[in-house]
XYZ file of C-alpha atoms in Angstrom:
157
model
C 3.714 25.287 30.639
C 6.025 26.705 27.362
C 7.990 23.760 27.295
C 4.665 21.656 26.979
C 3.944 24.434 23.795
C 7.442 23.472 22.717
C 7.050 19.639 22.316
C 3.652 19.789 21.233
C 4.546 22.045 18.047
C 8.006 19.592 17.697
C 5.812 17.149 17.492
C 3.655 18.824 14.937
C 6.262 19.918 12.643
C 8.693 16.586 12.875
C 4.496 14.212 11.961
C 4.375 16.655 8.909
C 7.942 16.119 7.605
C 6.533 12.606 8.247
C 3.735 12.580 6.456
C 5.334 14.107 3.551
C 7.804 11.828 3.080
C 5.488 8.758 2.482
C 2.204 10.998 1.416
C 0.844 8.658 -1.845
C 1.573 10.318 -5.382
C -1.083 9.908 -6.986
C -4.958 10.487 -7.498
C -7.787 9.637 -5.222
C -9.325 6.219 -5.916
C -11.746 7.056 -8.684
C -13.141 3.393 -9.856
C -12.046 0.724 -11.960
C -12.105 -0.223 -15.908
C -13.054 -3.109 -17.540
C -9.150 -5.699 -17.442
C -7.947 -6.686 -20.955
C -8.791 -10.342 -21.871
C -5.073 -11.270 -22.498
C -4.054 -9.811 -19.147
C -4.561 -9.661 -14.998
C -4.747 -7.157 -12.706
C -3.237 -6.947 -9.170
C -4.049 -4.643 -6.879
C -2.642 -4.415 -3.375
C -3.358 -1.553 -0.875
C -2.126 -0.357 2.657
C -5.279 1.764 4.524
C -4.173 5.105 6.475
C -2.449 4.003 9.919
C -0.659 6.578 12.146
C 1.977 3.484 12.910
C 4.625 4.011 10.288
C 2.821 6.644 8.308
C 6.113 7.760 7.139
C 7.209 4.653 5.856
C 6.787 3.534 2.229
C 6.588 -0.059 1.889
C 8.663 -1.971 -1.521
C 6.305 -3.900 -3.829
C 7.498 -7.205 -5.550
C 5.961 -9.707 -7.889
C 8.348 -12.960 -8.507
C 11.367 -10.910 -6.909
C 11.329 -7.921 -9.425
C 10.567 -4.722 -7.824
C 6.752 -3.064 -9.101
C 6.402 -0.073 -7.008
C 5.645 1.193 -2.789
C 2.651 1.384 -0.547
C 2.823 4.494 1.330
C 0.120 4.895 4.039
C -3.397 5.260 2.726
C -2.577 3.844 -0.493
C -3.530 1.476 -3.613
C -0.885 -0.555 -5.732
C -2.557 -1.323 -9.912
C -0.534 -3.489 -11.307
C -1.185 -5.572 -14.527
C 0.075 -9.034 -14.629
C 0.848 -11.594 -16.389
C -1.993 -14.684 -16.187
C -0.360 -17.283 -13.860
C 1.229 -18.159 -10.345
C 3.201 -15.274 -8.835
C 4.338 -15.004 -6.014
C 4.085 -11.452 -4.118
C 5.835 -9.679 -0.835
C 5.841 -6.287 0.681
C 8.730 -5.611 2.446
C 9.067 -3.685 5.476
C 12.516 -2.554 6.146
C 16.188 -4.029 6.654
C 15.321 -5.404 10.332
C 10.900 -5.754 10.180
C 9.537 -8.854 8.118
C 8.185 -9.160 5.216
C 4.292 -10.195 4.249
C 3.889 -12.501 1.446
C 1.289 -14.287 -0.548
C 1.117 -16.476 -3.757
C -1.732 -15.982 -5.866
C -2.644 -17.819 -9.125
C -4.430 -15.203 -11.456
C -6.076 -16.354 -14.651
C -7.026 -13.984 -17.860
C -8.861 -11.469 -17.710
C -9.215 -11.790 -13.776
C -8.091 -9.003 -11.060
C -7.172 -9.397 -7.444
C -7.176 -7.874 -4.093
C -4.572 -7.916 -1.798
C -4.992 -6.054 2.006
C -1.647 -5.209 3.115
C -2.007 -5.156 6.805
C 0.265 -5.179 10.409
C -0.583 -4.282 13.635
C -1.425 -1.034 15.030
C -1.871 0.521 18.381
C 0.003 -0.293 21.510
C 0.714 -3.113 20.174
C 2.694 -1.923 17.057
C 6.459 -3.042 16.721
C 9.310 -1.999 14.435
C 9.600 -5.727 13.077
C 6.358 -6.115 11.308
C 5.584 -8.665 13.598
C 1.343 -9.792 12.189
C 1.954 -8.076 9.134
C -0.034 -9.977 6.839
C -0.608 -9.914 2.761
C -4.413 -11.026 2.654
C -6.507 -11.849 -0.636
C -10.140 -10.135 -0.761
C -13.112 -10.343 -2.319
C -13.681 -7.277 -4.652
C -16.922 -6.016 -2.977
C -14.662 -5.796 -0.126
C -11.676 -4.480 -1.304
C -13.692 -1.851 -3.237
C -15.099 -0.158 -0.095
C -11.464 0.377 1.245
C -10.788 1.987 -1.660
C -12.940 4.556 -1.481
C -10.777 6.447 0.337
C -6.845 5.760 -0.720
C -4.962 7.262 -3.708
C -2.715 6.092 -6.276
C 0.534 4.486 -5.044
C 2.021 5.903 -8.703
C 2.112 9.316 -9.685
C -0.362 11.087 -12.303
C 2.193 12.119 -15.416
C 0.188 15.024 -17.579
C -2.840 14.775 -16.100
C -3.052 10.869 -16.356
C -3.127 8.511 -14.139
C 0.619 6.086 -14.426
């Protein structure tokens, strides 16, 4: 009985540590403002999952790192209008998810980063995807997420 309690306590402590390592640093999603007509905006998000909850995943736009996705987070990124290569990397041995996005001035697009969880989850992220979502569907998903960018002086970065 004592051995079982030690195991449960250790598992809980490890879970708390891992959750703290990759929790989103920003505020909860509270809505969106209009995109300025001269620019475009990309929102990439990752829903909360027990698998890989302690792992942040770098996001690249046209080969340049623009931020990281944490468990249950979204990354709001202004970009220039045009065609862009988007990539979410999952680690040294993991499969990256990639998408090409054509975006016009004044437009906002949503990409959902998803990966297999549950009994089929794997450390190589085989089966991960980066798929465009409609604004209506994405808004439902975003309501439970936090920003991947930290707040600075009470203002969202």
